[in-house]
Amino acid sequence: MSEIQAAHPLSQAIYEGVLEKPPWKTLLKYLEDYMQVPSATIVVRRPQLSDPGLTMYLYSDSDSGALEDFQNRAHLDSPFAELPVRQVFTLYDRVTLSELKSLDFYEYLNAYNVSDLIGFDVYDQQSHIRLRLRLVRIGDAPAFSRDDRARLESIVPLMNNALKLYSAYTHNSFIEEFYEELLGSMDIASVILNADLEVLTANKQAKLILNSEDGVFLRHSLLRCNQSADQQKLEESCRELITRDRDAEKVPRTRSISIDRTSSDTKWDVHIRTVEKQDVVFGEGGPELVLLLRGPVRDCAPSQSRLIEMFGVTPAESKLITHLIDGLTLTAAAEVLGVSRNTARAQLSSIFTKTGVNRQSQLVKLVSDAFATQWQ
């Protein structure tokens, strides 16, 4: 039976560094002791004029000049800006002294009293993220030795694995933040589901509906309908959409259904569509469907600013419209708004003129249909 190898002394800092903000900050301090250097730097992505990359440097709060100088100028002809991956190099592995003296990078090294460099790159092909680790010797300090090279080579495979973890972690964080921002910006109730109809995230309007259990609700994080017929309809629609999406058929990947509400005789208009996942791969249980709910409740009504923009109504008229969409009568809406019925009637007449309808039911349908087109 083969012996179990002892863990590398830096392995914990390398893997825990994936979750640090900024990443690998603790590792840099350990590296300075491990390699006997005054400074260690990690850059995630290659510095370039359009994207300087995410740079980790222990002393950046008090000494940012060298980093800024390198990012703005010196990297342009640096033989150390990008290295062949998973190999350790010193400065003179990459360039002769005479070649170095012809570069702007040489002036940069002299300005900061750098006598030698050592480092390596690792690269994640799936995310296209490159991690550059660099260490320096300054002044009269000895050049990096074979032993130094061997010590640094020992962490290359660990950093390569850690970068893969970092890439997956940042990708998932980005997707989560993206959907949170997307859902939060919508005026309608919006839910992201996976293939099992588990609710991965929901915006404020949707949470209010789900908490009220008004036709739809959550059971152990799964979306459920109060009526069994509605539940069957929901499951069949979602399953068909997912199947078609995975088979890549040239068919519309949307479906609209209605779900009975428990608080009234009205229904929820439910629009379901598959999540666009071009060039993105999710693991098991990832987002598959966007579900949008619309009904005559204030939480799902369009905002007053959007009513004003779309129909040219006044702020007072937009408030009246939102209450009418709620299902209130003109008299009840007037009471809520604190105006007389005659005032509300005059506002409604003005709204009819601006929208080209002459009935309250037509107005509600017009507004609902106008905002429903955004789902398609």
XYZ file of N, CA, C and O in Angstrom, residues 33 56 72 87 193 217 225 268 285 288 297 348 367:
52
model
N 7.250 34.510 3.072
C 8.078 33.752 4.008
C 8.611 32.472 3.361
O 9.779 32.116 3.538
N -3.720 41.337 -6.707
C -3.582 41.163 -5.268
C -2.137 41.437 -4.865
O -1.208 40.791 -5.386
N 0.153 50.537 -16.391
C -0.027 51.612 -17.367
C 1.046 51.646 -18.448
O 0.798 52.147 -19.548
N 4.573 26.472 -15.944
C 6.036 26.360 -15.889
C 6.588 27.543 -15.108
O 6.112 28.662 -15.247
N -36.937 29.036 -12.053
C -37.165 27.655 -11.624
C -36.129 26.727 -12.239
O -35.613 26.992 -13.334
N -48.081 28.724 -4.373
C -47.385 28.805 -3.093
C -46.133 27.945 -3.154
O -45.882 27.247 -4.150
N -49.434 24.702 -7.050
C -50.721 25.367 -7.281
C -51.756 24.807 -6.306
O -51.712 23.623 -5.939
N -54.616 34.054 -12.438
C -53.294 34.551 -12.772
C -52.998 34.224 -14.226
O -53.198 33.078 -14.663
N -29.682 20.824 -11.395
C -30.485 21.719 -10.570
C -30.348 23.178 -10.914
O -30.827 24.042 -10.187
N -33.662 26.700 -15.334
C -34.201 26.209 -16.601
C -35.312 27.101 -17.144
O -35.454 27.245 -18.349
N -53.764 42.643 -9.308
C -53.353 43.007 -7.957
C -52.305 44.105 -8.057
O -51.544 44.178 -9.006
N -61.128 59.695 -15.153
C -61.347 58.516 -15.988
C -61.728 58.926 -17.411
O -61.287 58.317 -18.386
N -54.379 48.118 -20.789
C -53.147 48.264 -20.009
C -52.489 46.907 -19.780
O -51.268 46.745 -19.932
